[in-house]
Coordinates of C-alpha atoms in Angstrom, one line a residue:
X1075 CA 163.3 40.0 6.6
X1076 CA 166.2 41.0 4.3
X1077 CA 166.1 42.3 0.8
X1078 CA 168.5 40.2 -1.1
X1079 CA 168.4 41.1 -4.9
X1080 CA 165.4 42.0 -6.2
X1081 CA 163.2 39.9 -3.8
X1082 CA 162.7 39.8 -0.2
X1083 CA 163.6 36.6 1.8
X1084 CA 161.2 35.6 4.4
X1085 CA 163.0 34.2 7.8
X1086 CA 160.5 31.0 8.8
X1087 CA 160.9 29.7 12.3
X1088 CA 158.5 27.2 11.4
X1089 CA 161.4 26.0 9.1
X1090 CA 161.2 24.3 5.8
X1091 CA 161.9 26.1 2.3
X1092 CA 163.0 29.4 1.9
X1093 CA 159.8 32.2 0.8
X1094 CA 161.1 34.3 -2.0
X1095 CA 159.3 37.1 -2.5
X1096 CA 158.3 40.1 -5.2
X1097 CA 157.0 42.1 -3.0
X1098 CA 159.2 45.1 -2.8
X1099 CA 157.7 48.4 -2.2
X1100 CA 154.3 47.3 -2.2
X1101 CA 152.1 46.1 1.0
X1102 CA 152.5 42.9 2.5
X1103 CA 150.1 42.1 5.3
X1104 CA 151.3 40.1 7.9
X1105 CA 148.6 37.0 7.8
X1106 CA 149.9 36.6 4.3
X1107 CA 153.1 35.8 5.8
X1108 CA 151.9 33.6 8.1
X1109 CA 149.6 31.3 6.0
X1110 CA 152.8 31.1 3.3
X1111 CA 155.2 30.1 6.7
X1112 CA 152.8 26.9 6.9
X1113 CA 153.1 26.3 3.4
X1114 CA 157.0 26.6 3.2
X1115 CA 156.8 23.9 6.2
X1116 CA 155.3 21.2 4.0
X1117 CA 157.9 18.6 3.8
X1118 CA 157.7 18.0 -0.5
X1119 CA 157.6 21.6 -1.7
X1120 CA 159.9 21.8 -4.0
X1121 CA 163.5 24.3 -3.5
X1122 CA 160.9 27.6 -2.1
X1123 CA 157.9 29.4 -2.3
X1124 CA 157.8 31.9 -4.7
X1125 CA 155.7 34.9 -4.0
X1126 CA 154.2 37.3 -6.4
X1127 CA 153.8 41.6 -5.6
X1128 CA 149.8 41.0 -5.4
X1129 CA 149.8 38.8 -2.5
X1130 CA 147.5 38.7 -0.1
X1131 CA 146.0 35.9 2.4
X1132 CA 143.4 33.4 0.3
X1133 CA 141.1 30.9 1.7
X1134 CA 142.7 28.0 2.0
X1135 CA 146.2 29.4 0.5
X1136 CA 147.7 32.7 -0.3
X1137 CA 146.6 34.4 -3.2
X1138 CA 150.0 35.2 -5.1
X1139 CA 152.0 32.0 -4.3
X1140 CA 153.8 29.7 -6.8
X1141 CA 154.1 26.1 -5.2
X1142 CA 156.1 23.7 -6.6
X1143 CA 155.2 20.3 -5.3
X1144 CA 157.1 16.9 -5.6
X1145 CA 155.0 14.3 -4.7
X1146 CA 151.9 15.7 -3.7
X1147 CA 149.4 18.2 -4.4
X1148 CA 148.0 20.5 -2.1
X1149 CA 144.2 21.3 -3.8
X1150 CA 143.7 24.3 -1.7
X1151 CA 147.0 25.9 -3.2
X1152 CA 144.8 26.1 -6.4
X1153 CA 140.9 26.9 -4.8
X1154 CA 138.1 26.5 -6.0
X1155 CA 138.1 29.0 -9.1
X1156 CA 139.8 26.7 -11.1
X1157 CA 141.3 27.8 -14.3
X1158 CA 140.5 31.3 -13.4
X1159 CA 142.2 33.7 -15.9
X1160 CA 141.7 36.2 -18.4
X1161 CA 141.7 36.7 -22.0
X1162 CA 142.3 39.7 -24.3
X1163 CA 142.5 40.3 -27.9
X1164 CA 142.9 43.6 -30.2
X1165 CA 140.8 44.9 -33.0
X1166 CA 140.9 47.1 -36.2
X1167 CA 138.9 49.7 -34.5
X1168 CA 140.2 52.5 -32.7
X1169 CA 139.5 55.0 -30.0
X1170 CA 138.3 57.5 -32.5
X1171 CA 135.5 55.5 -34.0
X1172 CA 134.1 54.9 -30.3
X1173 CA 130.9 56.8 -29.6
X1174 CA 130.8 59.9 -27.0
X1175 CA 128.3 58.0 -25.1
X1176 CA 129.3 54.1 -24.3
X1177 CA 126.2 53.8 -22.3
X1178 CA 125.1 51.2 -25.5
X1179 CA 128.2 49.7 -25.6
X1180 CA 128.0 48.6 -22.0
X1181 CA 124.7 47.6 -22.3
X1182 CA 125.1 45.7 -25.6
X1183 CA 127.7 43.6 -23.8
X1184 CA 125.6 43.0 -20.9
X1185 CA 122.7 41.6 -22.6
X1186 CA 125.1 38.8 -24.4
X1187 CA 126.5 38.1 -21.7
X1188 CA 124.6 36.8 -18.5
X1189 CA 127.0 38.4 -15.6
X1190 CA 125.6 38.7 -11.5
X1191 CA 123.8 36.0 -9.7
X1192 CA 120.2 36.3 -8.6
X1193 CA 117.5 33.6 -6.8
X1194 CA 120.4 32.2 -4.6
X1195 CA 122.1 30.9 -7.6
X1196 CA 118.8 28.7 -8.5
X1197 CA 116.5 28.3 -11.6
X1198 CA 116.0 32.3 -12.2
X1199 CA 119.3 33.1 -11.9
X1200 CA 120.2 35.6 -14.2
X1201 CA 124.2 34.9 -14.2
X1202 CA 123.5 31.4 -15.8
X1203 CA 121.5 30.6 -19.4
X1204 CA 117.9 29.5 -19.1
X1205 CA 118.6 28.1 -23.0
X1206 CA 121.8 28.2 -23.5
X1207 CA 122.6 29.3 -27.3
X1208 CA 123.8 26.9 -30.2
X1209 CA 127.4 27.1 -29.7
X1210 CA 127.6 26.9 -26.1
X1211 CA 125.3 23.6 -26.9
X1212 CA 128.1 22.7 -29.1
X1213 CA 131.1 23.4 -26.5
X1214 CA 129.5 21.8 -24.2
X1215 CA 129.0 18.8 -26.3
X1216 CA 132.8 18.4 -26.6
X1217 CA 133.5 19.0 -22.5
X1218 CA 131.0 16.7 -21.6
X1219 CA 132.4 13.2 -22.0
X1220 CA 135.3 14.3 -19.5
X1221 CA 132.7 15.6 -17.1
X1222 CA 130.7 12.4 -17.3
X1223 CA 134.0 10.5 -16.3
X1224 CA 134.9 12.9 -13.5
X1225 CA 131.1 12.1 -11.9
X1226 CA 130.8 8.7 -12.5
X1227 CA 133.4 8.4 -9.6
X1228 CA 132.6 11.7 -7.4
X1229 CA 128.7 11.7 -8.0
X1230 CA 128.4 14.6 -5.3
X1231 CA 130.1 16.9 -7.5
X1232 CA 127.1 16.5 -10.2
X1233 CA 124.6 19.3 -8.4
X1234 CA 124.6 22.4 -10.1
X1235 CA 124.9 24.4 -13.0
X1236 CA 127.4 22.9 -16.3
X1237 CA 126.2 23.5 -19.3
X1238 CA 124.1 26.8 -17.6
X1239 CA 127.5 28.4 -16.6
X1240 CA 129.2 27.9 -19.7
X1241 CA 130.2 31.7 -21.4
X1242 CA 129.0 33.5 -18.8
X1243 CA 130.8 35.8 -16.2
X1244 CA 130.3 35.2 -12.6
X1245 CA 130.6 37.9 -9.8
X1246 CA 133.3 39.6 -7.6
X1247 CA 136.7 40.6 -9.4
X1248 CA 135.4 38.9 -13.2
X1249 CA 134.8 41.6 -15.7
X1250 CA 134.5 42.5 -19.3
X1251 CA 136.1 45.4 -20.2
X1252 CA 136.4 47.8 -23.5
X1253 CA 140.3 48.9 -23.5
X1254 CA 142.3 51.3 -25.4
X1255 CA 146.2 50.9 -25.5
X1256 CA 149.2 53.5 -25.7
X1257 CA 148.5 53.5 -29.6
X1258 CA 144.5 54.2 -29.6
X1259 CA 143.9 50.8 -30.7
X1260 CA 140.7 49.0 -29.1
X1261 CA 141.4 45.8 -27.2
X1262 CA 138.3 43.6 -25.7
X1263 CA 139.5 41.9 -22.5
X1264 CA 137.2 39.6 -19.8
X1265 CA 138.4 37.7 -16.7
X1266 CA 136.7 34.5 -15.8
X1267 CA 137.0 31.3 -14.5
X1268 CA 135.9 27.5 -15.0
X1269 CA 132.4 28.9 -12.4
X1270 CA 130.0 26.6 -10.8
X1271 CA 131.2 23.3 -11.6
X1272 CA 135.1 24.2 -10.7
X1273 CA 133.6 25.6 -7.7
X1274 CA 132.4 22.0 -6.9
X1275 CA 135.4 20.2 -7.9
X1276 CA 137.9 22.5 -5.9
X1277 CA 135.8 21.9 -2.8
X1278 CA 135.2 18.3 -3.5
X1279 CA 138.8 17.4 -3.4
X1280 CA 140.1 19.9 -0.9
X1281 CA 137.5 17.9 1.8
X1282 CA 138.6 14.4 0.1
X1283 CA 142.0 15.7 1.2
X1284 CA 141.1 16.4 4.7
X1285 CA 139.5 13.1 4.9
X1286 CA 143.0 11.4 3.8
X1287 CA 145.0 13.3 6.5
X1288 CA 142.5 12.5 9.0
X1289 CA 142.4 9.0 8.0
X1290 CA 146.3 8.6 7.2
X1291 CA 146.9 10.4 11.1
X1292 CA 148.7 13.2 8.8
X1293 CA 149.3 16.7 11.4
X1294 CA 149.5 19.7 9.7
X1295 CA 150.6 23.2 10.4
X1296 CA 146.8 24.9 8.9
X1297 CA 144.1 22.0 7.7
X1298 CA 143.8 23.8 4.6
X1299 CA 147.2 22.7 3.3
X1300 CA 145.8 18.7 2.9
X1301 CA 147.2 17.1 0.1
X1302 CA 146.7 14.1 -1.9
X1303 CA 150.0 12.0 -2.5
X1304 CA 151.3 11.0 -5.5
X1305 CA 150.3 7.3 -6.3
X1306 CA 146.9 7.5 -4.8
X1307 CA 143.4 7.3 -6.3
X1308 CA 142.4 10.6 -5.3
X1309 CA 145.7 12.3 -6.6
X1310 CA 145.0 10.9 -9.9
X1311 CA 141.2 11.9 -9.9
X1312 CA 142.0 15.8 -8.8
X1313 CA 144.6 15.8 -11.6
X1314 CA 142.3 14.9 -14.2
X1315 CA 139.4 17.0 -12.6
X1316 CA 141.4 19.9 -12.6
X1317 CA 143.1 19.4 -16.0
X1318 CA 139.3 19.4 -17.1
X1319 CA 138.0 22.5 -15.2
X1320 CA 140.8 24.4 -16.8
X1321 CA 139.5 23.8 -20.2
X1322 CA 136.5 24.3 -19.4
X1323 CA 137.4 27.9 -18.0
X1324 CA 139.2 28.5 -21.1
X1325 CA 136.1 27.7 -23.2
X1326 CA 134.1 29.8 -21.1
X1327 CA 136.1 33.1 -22.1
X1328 CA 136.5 31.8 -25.6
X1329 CA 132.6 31.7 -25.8
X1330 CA 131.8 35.1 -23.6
X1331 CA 134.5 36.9 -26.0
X1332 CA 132.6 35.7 -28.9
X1333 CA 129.2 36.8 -27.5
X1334 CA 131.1 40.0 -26.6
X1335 CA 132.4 40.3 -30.6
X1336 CA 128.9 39.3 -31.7
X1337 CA 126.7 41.9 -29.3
X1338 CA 129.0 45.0 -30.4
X1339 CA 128.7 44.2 -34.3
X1340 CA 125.6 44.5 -33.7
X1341 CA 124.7 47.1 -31.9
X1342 CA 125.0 49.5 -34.2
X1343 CA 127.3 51.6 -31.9
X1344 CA 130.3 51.2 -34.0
X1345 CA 131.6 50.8 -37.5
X1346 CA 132.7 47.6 -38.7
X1347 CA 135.3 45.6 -36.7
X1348 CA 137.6 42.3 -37.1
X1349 CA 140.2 40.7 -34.4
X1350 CA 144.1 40.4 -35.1
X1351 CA 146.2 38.2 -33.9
X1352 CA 147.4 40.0 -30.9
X1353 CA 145.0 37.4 -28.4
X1354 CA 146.0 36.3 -25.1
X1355 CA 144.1 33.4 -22.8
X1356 CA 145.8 32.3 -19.7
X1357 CA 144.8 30.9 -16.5
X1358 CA 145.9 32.2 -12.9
X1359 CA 144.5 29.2 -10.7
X1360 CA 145.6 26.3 -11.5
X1361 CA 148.8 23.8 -11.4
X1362 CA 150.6 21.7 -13.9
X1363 CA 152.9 19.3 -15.0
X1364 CA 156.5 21.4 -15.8
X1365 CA 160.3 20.8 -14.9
X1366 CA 162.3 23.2 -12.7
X1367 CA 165.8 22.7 -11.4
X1368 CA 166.1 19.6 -13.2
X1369 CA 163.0 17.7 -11.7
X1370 CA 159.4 17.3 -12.8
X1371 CA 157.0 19.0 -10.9
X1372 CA 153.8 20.1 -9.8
X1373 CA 153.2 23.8 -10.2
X1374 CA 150.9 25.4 -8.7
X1375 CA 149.7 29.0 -9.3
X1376 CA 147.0 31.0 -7.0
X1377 CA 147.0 34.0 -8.3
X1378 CA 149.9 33.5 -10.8
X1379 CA 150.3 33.6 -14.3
X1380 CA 153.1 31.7 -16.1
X1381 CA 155.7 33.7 -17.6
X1382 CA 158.0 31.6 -19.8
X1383 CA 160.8 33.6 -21.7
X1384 CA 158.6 34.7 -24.4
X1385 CA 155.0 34.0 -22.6
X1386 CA 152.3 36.8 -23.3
X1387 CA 150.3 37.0 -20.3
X1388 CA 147.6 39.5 -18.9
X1389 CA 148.2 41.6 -15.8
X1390 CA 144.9 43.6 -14.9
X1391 CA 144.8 46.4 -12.3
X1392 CA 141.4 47.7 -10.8
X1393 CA 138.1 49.1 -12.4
X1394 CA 140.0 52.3 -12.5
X1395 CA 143.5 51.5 -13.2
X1396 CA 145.7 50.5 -16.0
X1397 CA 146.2 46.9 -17.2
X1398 CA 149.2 45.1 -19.1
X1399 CA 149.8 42.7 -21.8
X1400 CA 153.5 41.7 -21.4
X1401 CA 156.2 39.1 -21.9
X1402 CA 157.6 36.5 -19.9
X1403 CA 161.9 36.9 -19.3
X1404 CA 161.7 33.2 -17.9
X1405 CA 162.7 33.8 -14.5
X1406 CA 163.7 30.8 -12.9
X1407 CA 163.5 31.6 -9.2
X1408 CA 159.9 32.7 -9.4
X1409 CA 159.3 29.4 -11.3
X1410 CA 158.3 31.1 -14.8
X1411 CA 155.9 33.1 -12.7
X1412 CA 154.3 37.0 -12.5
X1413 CA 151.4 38.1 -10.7
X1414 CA 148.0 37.9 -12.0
X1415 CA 146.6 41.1 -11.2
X1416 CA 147.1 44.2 -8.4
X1417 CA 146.0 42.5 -5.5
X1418 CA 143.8 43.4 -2.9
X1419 CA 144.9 45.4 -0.2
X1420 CA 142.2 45.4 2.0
X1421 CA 138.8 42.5 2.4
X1422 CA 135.6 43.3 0.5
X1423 CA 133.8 44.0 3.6
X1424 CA 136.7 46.6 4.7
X1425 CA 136.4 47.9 1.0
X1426 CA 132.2 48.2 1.9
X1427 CA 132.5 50.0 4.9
X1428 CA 135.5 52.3 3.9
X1429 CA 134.7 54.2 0.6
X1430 CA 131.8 56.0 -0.3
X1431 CA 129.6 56.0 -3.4
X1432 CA 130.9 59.6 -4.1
X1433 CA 134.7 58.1 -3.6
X1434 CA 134.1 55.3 -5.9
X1435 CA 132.3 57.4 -8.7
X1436 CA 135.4 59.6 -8.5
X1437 CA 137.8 57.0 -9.2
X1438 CA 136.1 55.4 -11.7
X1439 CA 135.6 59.1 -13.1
X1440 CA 135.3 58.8 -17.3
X1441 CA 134.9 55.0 -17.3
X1442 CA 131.7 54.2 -18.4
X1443 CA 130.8 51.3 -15.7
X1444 CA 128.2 50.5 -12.5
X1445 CA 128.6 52.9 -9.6
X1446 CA 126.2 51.6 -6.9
X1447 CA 126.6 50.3 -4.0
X1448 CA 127.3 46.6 -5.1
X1449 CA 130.2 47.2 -6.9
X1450 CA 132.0 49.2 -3.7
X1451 CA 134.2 45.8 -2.7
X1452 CA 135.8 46.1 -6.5
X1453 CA 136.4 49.9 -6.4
X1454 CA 139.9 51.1 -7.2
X1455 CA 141.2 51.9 -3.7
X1456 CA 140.2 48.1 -2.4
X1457 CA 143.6 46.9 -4.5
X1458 CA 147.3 47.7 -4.4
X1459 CA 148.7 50.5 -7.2
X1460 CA 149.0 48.8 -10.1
X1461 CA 152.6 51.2 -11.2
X1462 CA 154.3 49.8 -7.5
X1463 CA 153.3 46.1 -8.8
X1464 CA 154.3 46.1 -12.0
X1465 CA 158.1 47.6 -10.5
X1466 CA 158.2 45.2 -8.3
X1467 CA 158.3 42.1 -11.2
X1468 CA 160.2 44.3 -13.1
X1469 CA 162.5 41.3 -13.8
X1470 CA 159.8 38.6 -14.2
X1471 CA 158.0 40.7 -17.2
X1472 CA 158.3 43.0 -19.8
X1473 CA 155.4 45.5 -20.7
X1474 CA 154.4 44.9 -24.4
X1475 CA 150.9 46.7 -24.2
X1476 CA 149.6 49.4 -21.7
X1477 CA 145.7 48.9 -21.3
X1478 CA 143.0 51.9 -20.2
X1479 CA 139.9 50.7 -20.0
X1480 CA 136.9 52.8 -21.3
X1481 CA 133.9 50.0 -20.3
X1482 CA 133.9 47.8 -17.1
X1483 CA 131.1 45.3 -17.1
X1484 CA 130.9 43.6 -13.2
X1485 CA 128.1 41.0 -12.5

């Protein structure tokens, strides 16, 4: 490997496109490397693989990578979170009107919003709505007619939760979070996704794209890299699938951020409160339609966030670290790209069996946020430091707002 500017160059004996990479001074684990070597070999990615400083390997694809595709699309290279992002906005309150205590706060936002699974994901399941309420009714009136198209051709994607998912939170790395910024002003920030039913489109078409290479004689260097060509029925059914689990994972943090707003009016924990228009909401799963190096392509981002010269976007760091909002510079080479968080640098289970209650409590010390067992996987030390991830894109973003957060809500 050789540093050349302010990315690494990956050597791939596999050949293909060149793998640029962010990733200076933070870690870099070696299976990483090896799952984006099989995606460089692909023979329709477009100029290289761009690779952001939170990368680490992903089921299917790596977590981190920015694919541009001409001709295909890989469905794997966007997983099965589809439309997975965050969304952040500021208020008029600040840190001094917060109470001592947040224990109210936290819970206020907890009851609005239903967060966790339970019963395996079935009919008690307190992450989903047993009734949903009225405006969730009405979002889900608008999303529905696209749905309704997508499973009148891929019935076997109709078998779970839709309307039960919509504006609420999920489990693993999703959160809701109370934030304060360099100034003392109070941001609300959540990180969610498009849930159940993008769950079931992602692995829908990833297997309808294993089918095609099986059934088109199509060798490739890791079966999760199938992809549907251009041209084909299933390309065009994933694209409009996908287009539609993105909305509806944008509506989904729309509706919990409203719920969010609504709970903490009410509460009765603080004094009265609007939003500005400092808002962000941007995915970090998903591809689209844009132009690079003079060509229309494909872009897909797992674990990305665009970063067009001007884009706000959201970068998060751990339950006990600091967040950013910042600016896109527009940096061609990493296809408009930064990273969408700090990455892990270990697997949940490695995160379960090396910290301790005690550890965790201490590095989540004056956050006001679950400390049990559960929450071990998503404790601080589990990701990469935030500070060496942020220098590493130092050229893909600028910082506009430093975010500490003061609540953590986990499901």
């Amino acid at each position: 490997m050789q540093t050349q500017r302010n990315y690494e160059v990956l050597s791939n004996e596999a050949g293909g496109v060149p793998i640029k990479a962010w990733t200076v001074g933070v870690p870099f684990e070696d299976e990483a490397k090896k799952q984006l070597r099989a995606m460089a070999s692909l023979p329709f990615i477009h100029k290289w693989v761009a690779v952001m400083p939170d990368v680490h390997r992903g089921f299917g694809a790596t977590v981190g990578s920015v694919v541009a595709t001409a001709g295909a699309v890989i469905p794997a290279a966007v997983g099965v979170d589809i439309g997975c992002g965050m969304i952040a906005v500021r208020t008029t309150l600040r840190a001094e009107q917060l109470p001592d205590s947040l224990g109210k706060v936290r819970s206020a936002i907890e009851q609005a919003v239903p967060h966790g699974r339970t019963d395996n994901g079935g009919r008690n399941d307190r992450g989903a709505w047993q009734d949903a309420p009225a405006m969730h009714r009405e979002a889900w009136g608008r999303l529905k007619p696209g749905y309704d198209a997508i499973i009148a051709k891929h019935p076997r994607i109709d078998r779970g939760p839709d309307l039960g998912h919509l504006g609420t939170l999920g489990t693993g790395n999703h959160f809701i979070e109370v934030c304060l910024d360099e100034a003392g002003q109070v941001w609300l920030m959540l990180h969610s996704g498009s849930r159940g039913v993008g769950n079931r489109i992602g692995s829908h078409f990833i297997e309808l794209a294993k089918e095609d290479m099986r059934r088109f004689f199509i060798q490739l260097p890791e079966q999760d890299l199938a992809y549907l060509p251009e041209g084909t029925e299933h390309f065009e059914d994933y694209l409009h699938a996908v287009s539609w689990a993105q909305e509806y994972a944008a509506t989904n943090r729309e509706l919990m951020l409203r719920s969010v707003v609504e709970a903490l009016k009410a509460s009765g924990e603080l004094p009265e409160f609007e939003l500005t228009d400092a808002a962000v909401n941007c995915h970090h799963n998903y591809v689209a339609r844009e132009k690079h190096y003079g060509k229309s392509v494909l872009v897909t981002r797992k674990g990305a966030v665009r970063a067009r010269e001007g884009d706000l976007g959201i970068i998060p760091g751990s339950m006990g670290a600091r967040s950013y909002i910042v600016r896109g510079k527009g940096n061609e080479e990493a296809f408009h790209s930064c990273s969408h968080g700090a990455g892990r640098v270990m697997s949940r289970e490695a995160a379960k069996r090396r910290f301790t209650l005690e550890e965790h409590a201490k590095a989540t010390e004056g956050i006001e946020c679950r400390k049990d067992a559960d929450v071990i996987d998503e404790t601080p030390g589990a990701y990469k430091p935030i500070d060496a991830v942020m220098a590493a894109q130092a050229d893909l973003v600028d910082v506009v707002h430093t975010l500490r957060q003061v609540v953590c809500v986990k499901g």
